[in-house]
Short mmCIF file of C-alpha atoms and ligand atoms in Angstrom, two decimals:
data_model
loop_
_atom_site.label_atom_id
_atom_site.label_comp_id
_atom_site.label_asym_id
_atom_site.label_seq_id
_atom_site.Cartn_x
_atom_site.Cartn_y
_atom_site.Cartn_z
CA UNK A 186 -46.14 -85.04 40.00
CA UNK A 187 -46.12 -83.61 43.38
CA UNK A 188 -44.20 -80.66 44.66
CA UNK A 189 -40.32 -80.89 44.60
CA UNK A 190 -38.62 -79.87 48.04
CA UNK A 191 -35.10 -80.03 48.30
CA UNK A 192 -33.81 -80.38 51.39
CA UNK A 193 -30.21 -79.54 52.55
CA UNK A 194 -28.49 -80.86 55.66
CA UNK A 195 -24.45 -79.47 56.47
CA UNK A 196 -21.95 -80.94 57.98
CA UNK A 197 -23.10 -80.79 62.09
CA UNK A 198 -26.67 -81.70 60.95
CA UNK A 199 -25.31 -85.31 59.42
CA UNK A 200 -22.03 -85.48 61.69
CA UNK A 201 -22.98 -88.77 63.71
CA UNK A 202 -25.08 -91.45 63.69
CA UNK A 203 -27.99 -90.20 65.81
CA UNK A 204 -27.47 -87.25 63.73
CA UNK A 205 -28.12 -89.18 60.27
CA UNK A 206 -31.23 -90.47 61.74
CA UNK A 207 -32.70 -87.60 63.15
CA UNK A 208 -32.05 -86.03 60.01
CA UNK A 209 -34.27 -89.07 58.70
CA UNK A 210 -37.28 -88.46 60.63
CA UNK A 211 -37.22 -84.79 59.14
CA UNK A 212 -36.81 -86.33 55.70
CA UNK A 213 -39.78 -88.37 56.91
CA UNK A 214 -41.87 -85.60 57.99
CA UNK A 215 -42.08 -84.01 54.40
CA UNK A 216 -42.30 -86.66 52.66
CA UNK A 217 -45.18 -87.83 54.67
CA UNK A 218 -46.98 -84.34 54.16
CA UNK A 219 -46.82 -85.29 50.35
CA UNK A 220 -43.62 -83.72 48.73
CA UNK A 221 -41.18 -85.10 47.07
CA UNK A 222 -38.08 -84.28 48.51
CA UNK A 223 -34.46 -84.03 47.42
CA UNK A 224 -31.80 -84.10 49.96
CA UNK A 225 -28.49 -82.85 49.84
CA UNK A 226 -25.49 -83.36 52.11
CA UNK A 227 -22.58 -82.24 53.29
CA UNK A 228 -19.32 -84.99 54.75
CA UNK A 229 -20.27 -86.06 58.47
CA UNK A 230 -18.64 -82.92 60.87
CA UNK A 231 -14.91 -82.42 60.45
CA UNK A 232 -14.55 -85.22 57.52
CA UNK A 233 -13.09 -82.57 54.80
CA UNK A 234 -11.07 -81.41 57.10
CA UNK A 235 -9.76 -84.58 57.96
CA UNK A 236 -9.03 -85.61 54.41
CA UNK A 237 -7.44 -82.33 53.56
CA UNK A 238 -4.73 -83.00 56.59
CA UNK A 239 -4.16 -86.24 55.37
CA UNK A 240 -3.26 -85.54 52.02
CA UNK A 241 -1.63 -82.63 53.57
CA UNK A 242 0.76 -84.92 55.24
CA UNK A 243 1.69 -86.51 52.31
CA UNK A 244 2.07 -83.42 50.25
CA UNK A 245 2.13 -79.68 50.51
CA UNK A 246 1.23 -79.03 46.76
CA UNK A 247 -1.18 -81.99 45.72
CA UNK A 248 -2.39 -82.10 42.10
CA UNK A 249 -6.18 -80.41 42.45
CA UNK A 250 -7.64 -83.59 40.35
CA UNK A 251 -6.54 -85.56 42.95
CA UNK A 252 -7.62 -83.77 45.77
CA UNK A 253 -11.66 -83.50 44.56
CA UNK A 254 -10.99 -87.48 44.01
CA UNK A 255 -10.21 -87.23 47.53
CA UNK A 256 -12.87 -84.90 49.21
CA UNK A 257 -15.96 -85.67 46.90
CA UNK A 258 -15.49 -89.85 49.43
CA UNK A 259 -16.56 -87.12 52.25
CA UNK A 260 -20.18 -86.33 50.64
CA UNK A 261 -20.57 -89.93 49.48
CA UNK A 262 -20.04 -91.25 53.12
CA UNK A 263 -22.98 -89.51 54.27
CA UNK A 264 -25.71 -89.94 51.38
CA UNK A 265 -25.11 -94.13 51.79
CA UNK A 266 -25.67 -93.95 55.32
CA UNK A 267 -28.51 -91.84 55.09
CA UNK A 268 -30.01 -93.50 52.75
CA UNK A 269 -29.51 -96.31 54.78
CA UNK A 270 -31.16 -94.95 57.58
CA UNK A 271 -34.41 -93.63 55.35
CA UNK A 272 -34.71 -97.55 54.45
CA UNK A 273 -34.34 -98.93 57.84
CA UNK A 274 -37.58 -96.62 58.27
CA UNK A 275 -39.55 -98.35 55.20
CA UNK A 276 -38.65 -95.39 52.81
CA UNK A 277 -37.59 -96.48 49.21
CA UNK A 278 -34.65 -94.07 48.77
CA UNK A 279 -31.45 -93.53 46.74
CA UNK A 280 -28.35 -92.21 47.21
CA UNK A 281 -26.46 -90.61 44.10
CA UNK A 282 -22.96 -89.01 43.71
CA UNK A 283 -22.78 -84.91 41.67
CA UNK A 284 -21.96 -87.41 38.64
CA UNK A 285 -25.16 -89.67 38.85
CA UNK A 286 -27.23 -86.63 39.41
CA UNK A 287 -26.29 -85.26 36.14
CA UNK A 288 -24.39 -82.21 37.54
CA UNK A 289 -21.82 -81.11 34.82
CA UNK A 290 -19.49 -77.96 35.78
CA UNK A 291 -16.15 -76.67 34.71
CA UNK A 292 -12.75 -78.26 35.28
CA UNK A 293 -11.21 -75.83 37.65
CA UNK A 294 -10.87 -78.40 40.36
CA UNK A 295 -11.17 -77.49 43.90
CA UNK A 296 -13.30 -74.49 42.93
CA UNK A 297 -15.40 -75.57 39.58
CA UNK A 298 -18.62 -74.06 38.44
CA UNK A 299 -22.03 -75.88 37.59
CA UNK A 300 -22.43 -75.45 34.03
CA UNK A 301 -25.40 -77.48 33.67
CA UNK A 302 -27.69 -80.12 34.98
CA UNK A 303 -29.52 -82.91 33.38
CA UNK A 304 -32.10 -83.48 35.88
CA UNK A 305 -33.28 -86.98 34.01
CA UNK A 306 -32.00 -89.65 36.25
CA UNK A 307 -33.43 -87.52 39.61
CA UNK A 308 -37.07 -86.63 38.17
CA UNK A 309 -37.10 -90.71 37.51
CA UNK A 310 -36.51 -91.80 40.77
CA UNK A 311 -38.91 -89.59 42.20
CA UNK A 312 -41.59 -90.54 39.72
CA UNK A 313 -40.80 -94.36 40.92
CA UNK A 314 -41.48 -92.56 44.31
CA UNK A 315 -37.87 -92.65 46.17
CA UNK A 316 -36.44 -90.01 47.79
CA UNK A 317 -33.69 -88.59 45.97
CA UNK A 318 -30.65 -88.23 48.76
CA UNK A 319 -27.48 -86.58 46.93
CA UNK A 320 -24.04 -85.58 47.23
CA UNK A 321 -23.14 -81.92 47.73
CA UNK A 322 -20.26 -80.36 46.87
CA UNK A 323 -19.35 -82.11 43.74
CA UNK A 324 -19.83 -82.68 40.11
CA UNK A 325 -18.08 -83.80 37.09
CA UNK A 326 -16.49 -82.77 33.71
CA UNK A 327 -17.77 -83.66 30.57
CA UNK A 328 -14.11 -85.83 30.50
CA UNK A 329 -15.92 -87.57 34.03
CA UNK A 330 -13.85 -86.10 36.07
CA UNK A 331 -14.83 -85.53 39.63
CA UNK A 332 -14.84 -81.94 40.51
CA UNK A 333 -15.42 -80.31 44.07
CA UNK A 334 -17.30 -76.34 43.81
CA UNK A 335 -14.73 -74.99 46.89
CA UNK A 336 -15.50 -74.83 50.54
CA UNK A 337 -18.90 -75.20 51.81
CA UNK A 338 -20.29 -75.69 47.97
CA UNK A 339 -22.86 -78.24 49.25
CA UNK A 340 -25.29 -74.98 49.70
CA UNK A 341 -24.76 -74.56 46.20
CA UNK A 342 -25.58 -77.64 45.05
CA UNK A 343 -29.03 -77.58 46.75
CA UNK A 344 -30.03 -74.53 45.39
CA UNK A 345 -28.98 -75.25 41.54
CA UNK A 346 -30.59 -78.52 42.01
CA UNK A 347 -33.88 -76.68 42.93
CA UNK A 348 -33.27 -74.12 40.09
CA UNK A 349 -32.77 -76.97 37.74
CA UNK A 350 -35.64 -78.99 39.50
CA UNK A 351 -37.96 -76.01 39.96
CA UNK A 352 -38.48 -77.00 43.40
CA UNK A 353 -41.21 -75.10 45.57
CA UNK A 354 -38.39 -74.19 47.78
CA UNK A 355 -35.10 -75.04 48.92
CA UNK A 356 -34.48 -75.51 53.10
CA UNK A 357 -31.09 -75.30 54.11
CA UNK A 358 -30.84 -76.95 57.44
CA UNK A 359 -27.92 -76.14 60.21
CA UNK A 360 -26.49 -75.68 63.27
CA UNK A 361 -27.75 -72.20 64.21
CA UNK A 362 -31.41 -71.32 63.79
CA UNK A 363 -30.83 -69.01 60.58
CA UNK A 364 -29.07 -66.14 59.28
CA UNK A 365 -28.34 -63.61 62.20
CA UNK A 366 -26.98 -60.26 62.46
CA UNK A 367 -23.38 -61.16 63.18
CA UNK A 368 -21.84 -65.22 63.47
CA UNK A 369 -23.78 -65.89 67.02
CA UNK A 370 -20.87 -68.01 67.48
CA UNK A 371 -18.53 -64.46 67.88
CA UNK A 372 -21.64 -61.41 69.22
CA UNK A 373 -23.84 -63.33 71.99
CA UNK A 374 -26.10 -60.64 71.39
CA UNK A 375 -26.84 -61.20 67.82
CA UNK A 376 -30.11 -61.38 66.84
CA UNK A 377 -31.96 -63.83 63.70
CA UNK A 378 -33.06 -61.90 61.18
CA UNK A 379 -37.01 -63.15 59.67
CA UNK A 380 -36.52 -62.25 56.13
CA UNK A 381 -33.50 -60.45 54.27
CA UNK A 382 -33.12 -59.92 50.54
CA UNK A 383 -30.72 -61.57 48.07
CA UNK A 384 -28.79 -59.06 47.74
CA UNK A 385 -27.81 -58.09 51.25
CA UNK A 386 -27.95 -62.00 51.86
CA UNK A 387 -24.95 -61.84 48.81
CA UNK A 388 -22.93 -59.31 50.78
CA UNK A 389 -23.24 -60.92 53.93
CA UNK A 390 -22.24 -64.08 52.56
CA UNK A 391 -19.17 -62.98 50.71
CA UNK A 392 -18.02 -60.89 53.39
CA UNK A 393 -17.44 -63.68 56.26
CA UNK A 394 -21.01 -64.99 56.84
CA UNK A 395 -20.56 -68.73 56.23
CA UNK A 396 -23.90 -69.61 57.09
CA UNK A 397 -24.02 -69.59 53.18
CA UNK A 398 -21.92 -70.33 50.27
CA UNK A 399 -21.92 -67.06 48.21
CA UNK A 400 -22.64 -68.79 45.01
CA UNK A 401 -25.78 -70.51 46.34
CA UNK A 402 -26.97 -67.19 47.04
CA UNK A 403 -26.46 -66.09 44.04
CA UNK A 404 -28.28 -68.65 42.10
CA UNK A 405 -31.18 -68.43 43.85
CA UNK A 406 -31.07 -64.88 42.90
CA UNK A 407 -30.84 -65.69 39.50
CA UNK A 408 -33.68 -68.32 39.85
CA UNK A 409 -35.79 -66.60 42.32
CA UNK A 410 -35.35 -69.83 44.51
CA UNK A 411 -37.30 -69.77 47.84
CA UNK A 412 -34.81 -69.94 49.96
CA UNK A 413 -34.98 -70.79 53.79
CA UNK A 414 -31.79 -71.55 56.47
CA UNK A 415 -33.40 -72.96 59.47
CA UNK A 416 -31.98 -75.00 62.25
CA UNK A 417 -31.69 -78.99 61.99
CA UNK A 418 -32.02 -79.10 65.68
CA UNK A 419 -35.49 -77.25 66.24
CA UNK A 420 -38.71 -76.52 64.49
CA UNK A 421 -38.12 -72.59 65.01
CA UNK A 422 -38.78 -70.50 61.31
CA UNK A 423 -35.47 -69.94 59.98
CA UNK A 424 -34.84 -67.23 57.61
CA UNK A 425 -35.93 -66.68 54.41
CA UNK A 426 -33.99 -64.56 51.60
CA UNK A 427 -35.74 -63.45 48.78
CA UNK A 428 -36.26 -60.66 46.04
CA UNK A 429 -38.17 -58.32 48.13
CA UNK A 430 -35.73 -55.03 49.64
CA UNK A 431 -36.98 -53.86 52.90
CA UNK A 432 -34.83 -51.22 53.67
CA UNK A 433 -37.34 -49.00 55.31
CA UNK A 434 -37.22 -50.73 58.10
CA UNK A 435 -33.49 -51.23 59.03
CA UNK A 436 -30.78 -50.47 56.62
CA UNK A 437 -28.02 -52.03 58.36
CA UNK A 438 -28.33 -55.66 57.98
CA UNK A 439 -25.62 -57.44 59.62
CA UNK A 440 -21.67 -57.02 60.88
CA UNK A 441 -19.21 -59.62 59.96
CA UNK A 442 -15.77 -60.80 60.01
CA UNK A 443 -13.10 -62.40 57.44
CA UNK A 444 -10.08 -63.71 59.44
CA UNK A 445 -9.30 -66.28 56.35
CA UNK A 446 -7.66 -63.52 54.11
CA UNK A 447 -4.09 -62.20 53.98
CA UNK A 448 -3.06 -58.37 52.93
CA UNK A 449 0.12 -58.40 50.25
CA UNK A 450 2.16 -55.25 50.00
CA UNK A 451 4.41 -54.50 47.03
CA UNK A 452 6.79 -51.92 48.12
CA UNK A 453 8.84 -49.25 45.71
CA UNK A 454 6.79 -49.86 42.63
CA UNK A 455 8.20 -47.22 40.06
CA UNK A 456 5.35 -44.40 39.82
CA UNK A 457 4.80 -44.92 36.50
CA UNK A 458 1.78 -45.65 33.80
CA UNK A 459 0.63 -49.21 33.05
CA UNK A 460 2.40 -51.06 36.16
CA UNK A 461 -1.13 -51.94 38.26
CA UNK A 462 -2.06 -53.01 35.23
CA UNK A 463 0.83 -55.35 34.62
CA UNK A 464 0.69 -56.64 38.61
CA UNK A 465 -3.16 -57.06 38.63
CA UNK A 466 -3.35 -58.55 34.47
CA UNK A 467 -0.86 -61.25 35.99
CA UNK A 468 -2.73 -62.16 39.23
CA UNK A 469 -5.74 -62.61 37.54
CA UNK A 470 -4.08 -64.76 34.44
CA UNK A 471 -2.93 -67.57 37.43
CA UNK A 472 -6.78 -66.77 38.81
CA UNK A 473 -6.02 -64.83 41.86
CA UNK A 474 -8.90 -63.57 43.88
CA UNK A 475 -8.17 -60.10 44.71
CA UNK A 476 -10.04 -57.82 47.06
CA UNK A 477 -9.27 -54.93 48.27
CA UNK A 478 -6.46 -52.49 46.66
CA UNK A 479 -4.71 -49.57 47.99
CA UNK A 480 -1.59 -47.47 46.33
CA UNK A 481 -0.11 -44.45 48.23
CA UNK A 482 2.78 -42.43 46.82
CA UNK A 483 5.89 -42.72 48.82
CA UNK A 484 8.70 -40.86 48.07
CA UNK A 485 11.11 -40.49 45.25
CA UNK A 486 8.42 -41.47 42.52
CA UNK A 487 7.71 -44.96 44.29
CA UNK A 488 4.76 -46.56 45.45
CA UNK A 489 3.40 -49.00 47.41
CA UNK A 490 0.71 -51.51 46.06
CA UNK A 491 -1.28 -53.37 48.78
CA UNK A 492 -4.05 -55.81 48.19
CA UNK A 493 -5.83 -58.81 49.80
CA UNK A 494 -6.27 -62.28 48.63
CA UNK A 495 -7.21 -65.20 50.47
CA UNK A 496 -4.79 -67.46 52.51
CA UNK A 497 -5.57 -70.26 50.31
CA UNK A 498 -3.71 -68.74 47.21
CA UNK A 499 -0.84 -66.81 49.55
CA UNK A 500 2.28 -69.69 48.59
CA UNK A 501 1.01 -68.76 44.59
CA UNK A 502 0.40 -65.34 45.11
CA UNK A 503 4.24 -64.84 46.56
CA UNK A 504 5.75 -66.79 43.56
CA UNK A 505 3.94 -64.17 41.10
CA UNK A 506 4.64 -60.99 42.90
CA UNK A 507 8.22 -62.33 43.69
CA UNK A 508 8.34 -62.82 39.92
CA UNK A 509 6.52 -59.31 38.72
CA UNK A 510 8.78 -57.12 41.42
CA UNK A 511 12.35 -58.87 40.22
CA UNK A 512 10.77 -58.19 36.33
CA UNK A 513 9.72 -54.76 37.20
CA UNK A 514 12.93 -53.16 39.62
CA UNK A 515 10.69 -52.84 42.83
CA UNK A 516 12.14 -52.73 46.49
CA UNK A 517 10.16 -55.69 47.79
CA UNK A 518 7.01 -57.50 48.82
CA UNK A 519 5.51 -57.93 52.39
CA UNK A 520 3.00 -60.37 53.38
CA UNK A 521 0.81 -59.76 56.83
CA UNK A 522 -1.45 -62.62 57.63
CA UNK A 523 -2.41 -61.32 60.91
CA UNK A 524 -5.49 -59.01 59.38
CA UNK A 525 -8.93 -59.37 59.57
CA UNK A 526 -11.16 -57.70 57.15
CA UNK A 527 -14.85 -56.60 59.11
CA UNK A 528 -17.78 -55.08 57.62
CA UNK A 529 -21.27 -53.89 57.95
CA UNK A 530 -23.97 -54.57 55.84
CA UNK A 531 -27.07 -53.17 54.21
CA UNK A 532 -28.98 -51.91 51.18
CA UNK A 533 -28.27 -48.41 51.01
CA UNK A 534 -25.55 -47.97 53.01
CA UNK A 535 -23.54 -45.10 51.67
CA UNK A 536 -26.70 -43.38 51.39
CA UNK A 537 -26.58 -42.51 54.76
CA UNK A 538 -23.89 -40.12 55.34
CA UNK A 539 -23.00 -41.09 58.85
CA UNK A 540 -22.65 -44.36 58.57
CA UNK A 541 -18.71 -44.07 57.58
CA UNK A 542 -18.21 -41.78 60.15
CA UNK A 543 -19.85 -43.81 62.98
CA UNK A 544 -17.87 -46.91 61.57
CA UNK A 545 -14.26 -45.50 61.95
CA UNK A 546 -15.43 -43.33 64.78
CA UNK A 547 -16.42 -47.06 66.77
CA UNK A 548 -13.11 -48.50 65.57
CA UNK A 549 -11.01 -45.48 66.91
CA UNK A 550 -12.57 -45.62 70.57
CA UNK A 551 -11.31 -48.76 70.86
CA UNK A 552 -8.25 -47.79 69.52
CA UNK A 553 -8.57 -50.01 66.47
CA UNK A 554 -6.16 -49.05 63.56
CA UNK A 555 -7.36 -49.27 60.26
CA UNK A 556 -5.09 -50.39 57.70
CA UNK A 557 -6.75 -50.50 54.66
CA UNK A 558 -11.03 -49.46 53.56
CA UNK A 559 -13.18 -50.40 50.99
CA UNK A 560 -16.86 -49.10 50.49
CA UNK A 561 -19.79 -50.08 48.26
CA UNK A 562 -23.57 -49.09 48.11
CA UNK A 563 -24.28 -51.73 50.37
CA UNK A 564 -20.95 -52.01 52.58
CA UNK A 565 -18.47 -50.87 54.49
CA UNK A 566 -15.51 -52.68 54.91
CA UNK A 567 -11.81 -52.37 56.87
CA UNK A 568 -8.91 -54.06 57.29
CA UNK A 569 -7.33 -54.03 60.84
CA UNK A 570 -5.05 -56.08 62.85
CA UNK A 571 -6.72 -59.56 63.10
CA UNK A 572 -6.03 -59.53 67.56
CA UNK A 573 -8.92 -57.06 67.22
CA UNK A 574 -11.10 -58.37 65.27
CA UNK A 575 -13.59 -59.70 67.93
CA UNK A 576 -13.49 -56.37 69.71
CA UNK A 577 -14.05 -54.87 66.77
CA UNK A 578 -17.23 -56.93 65.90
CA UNK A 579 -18.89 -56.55 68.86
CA UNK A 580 -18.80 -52.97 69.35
CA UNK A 581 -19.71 -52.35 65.88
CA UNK A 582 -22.83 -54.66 66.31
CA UNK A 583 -23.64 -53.07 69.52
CA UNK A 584 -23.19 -49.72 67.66
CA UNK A 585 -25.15 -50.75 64.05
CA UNK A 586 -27.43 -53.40 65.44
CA UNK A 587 -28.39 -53.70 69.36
CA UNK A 588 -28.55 -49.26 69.52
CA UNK A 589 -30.50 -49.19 66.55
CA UNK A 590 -34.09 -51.41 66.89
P1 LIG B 715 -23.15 -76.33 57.63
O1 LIG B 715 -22.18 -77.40 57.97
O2 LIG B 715 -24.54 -76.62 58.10
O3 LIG B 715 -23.09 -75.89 56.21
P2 LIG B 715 -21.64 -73.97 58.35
O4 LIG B 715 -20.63 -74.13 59.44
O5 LIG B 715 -21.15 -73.91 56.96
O6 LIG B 715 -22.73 -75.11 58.56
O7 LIG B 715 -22.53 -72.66 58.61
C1 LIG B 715 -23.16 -72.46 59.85
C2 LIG B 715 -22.28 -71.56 60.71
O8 LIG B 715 -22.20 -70.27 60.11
C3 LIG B 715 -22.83 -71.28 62.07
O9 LIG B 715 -22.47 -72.28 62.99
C4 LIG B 715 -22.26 -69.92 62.43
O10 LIG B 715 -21.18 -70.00 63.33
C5 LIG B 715 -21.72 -69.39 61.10
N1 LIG B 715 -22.16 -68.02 60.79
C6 LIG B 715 -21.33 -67.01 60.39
N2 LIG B 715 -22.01 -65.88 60.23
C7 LIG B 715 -23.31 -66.14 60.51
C8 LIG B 715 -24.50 -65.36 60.52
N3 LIG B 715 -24.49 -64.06 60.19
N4 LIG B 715 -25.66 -65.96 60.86
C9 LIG B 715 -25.69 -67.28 61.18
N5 LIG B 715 -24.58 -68.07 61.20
C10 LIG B 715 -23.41 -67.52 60.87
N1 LIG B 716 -17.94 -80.80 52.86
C1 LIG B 716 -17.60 -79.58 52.18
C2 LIG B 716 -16.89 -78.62 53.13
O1 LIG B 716 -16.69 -78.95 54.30
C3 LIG B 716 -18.78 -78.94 51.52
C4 LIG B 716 -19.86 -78.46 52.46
O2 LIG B 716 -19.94 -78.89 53.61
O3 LIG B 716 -20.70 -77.66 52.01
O4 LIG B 716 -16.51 -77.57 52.72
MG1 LIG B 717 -21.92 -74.55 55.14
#
């Protein structure tokens, strides 16, 4: 058989018509040079949007079953009509939903994992010569029932399809022209980066760059996928992430922000052994994502707990701490949803002495306060008042990035 490419096209790359065709003729152009490719796709533009707000007007707390019933219609919109379109051109294709392509994961709906992948039904239909066009984003139980893998999961779909597949590489196609050193959407002056490793693509990606879905960078990690993000609109390179560190040549990778995230205080906690435990056993038993964590003694042998979680899991969140500080005696719990949480990225980071110093030192001239900070070997990362957060971003990436090469 010839060499599997798979081929992944988001949201703005499929979001109209003359989008879905254009996306065709690229299908087209590989296919023509002799691979066999397999697409994957996100919903046209805003559709998952769209179909959250609907169910959202019908209910504030919908069951998560039904809701990946609802979004996985967005995904399945787009690989019919492409298809459609790949026809229209003289190209045998078919489309296939996460189900028909074999993709099994776990049942956490809304946020399930890919356990595994029978790849049977796809490697026939490209041995019959049709182009393979799938749905991102979704799967199924072993009980067949449709599952969604969380926000922007189509990125992981392509990339454990070309684990599973072995594919020569994987292209993830956009609307930007790779992965750049801050969102060019927020720092005009941010610049594409050629090649960056999996693991500062990892950091980058879990700390606010959405150009990728964290977990798709982690497979290919675990693969060693060839991975590419390149734009849908031009023929320019794109980025590729790979094994390879290059931290010779500039250690600080990228600056980002997280505005989706909300910082949870738990005031008058009694200073005693064994309650973080009890607070933090408890979040993670309802599957809480906590980030960040800061305690400072108060007064009278009380603390204060503070942590961050995302927005998405604040209404839950309050019911549990509500719950653990009426259990436990404490004064109270605040929630602040105005913060931002913005970092800098690279291998080595810490390494460099200066690098905290210049951080805090950037945020202060601005007069920036810093409410909470969190540090790793490859990041540096604060919480501050979300009003700031652009400020903060672009004078740290003038700072890190633009002062530096
Ligand atoms: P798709 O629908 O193709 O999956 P996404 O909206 O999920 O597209 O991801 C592309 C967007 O990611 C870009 O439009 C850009 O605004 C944003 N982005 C955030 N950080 C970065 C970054 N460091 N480099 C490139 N794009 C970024
Ligand atoms: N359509 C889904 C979303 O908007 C998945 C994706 O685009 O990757 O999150
Ligand atoms: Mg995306």
């Amino acid at each position: 058989m010839n060499s599997i490419v798979v081929l992944k096209f988001g949201g703005t790359s499929v979001g109209t018509i003359e989008r879905i065709k254009a996306t065709a003729e690229k299908i087209i152009e590989q296919k023509n040079k002799g691979f066999l490719p397999v697409i994957v796709v996100s919903a046209m533009g805003s559709t998952t949007n769209e179909l959250l707000g609907m169910a959202n007007q019908i209910s504030h707390n919908p069951k998560p079953r039904e809701m990946d019933v609802l979004l996985s219609t967005g995904e399945q919109i787009t690989i019919a009509l492409l298809s459609m379109a790949l026809s229209e051109r003289g190209y045998d294709t078919i489309s296939l939903t996460g189900a028909q392509c074999g993709i099994i994961t776990s049942s956490s709906h809304q946020n399930a994992r890919i356990d595994n992948i029978d790849t049977s039904r796809i490697i026939n239909e490209l041995k019959n010569d049709r182009i393979v066009i799938a749905a991102g984003f979704q799967g199924v139980t072993g009980n067949g029932d449709i599952t969604t893998l969380g926000r922007g999961g189509s990125d992981t779909t392509a990339v454990a399809l070309a684990a599973s597949l072995k594919a020569k590489w994987c292209d993830i196609y956009t609307d930007v022209s790779g992965v750049y050193s801050a969102d060019p959407r927020k720092v005009e002056s941010a610049t594409k980066i050629d090649y960056i490793s999996y693991d500062e693509m990892l950091e980058m990606a879990k700390l606010g760059a959405g150009v990728l879905h964290p977990r798709a960078v982690e497979l290919a990690r675990a693969y060693s996928v060839n991975l590419r993000v390149r734009s849908s609109f031009s023929n320019e390179e794109g980025t590729v992430i790979g094994m390879k560190n290059n931290m010779e040549k500039a250690y600080i990778r990228g600056v980002s922000s997280q505005d989706d995230i909300v910082r949870v205080s738990v005031v008058g906690v009694p200073d005693e052994p064994g309650i973080a435990f009890k607070l933090f056993k408890v979040l993670s038993e309802n599957h809480i994502r906590v980030d960040m964590i800061i305690q400072n003694l108060n007064h009278n042998l009380l603390n204060d707990i503070s942590f961050t979680t995302t927005i998405e899991s604040i209404n839950k969140t309050k019911e549990i701490v509500e719950n653990f500080v009426s259990k436990i005696g404490a004064e109270g719990i605040k929630i602040n949803d105005s913060v931002s949480k913005i970092s800098v990225i690279g291998t080595g980071i810490m390494g460099y002495g200066e690098t905290a110093s210049i951080f805090f030192k950037t945020l202060s001239e601005n007069g920036i306060n810093i409410q909470m900070i969190s540090t790793s070997e490859t990041r540096i990362s604060c919480i501050i008042d979300n009003a700031s957060s652009q400020l903060a971003l672009k004078n740290l990436h003038k700072v890190f990035i633009e002062n530096v090469s």
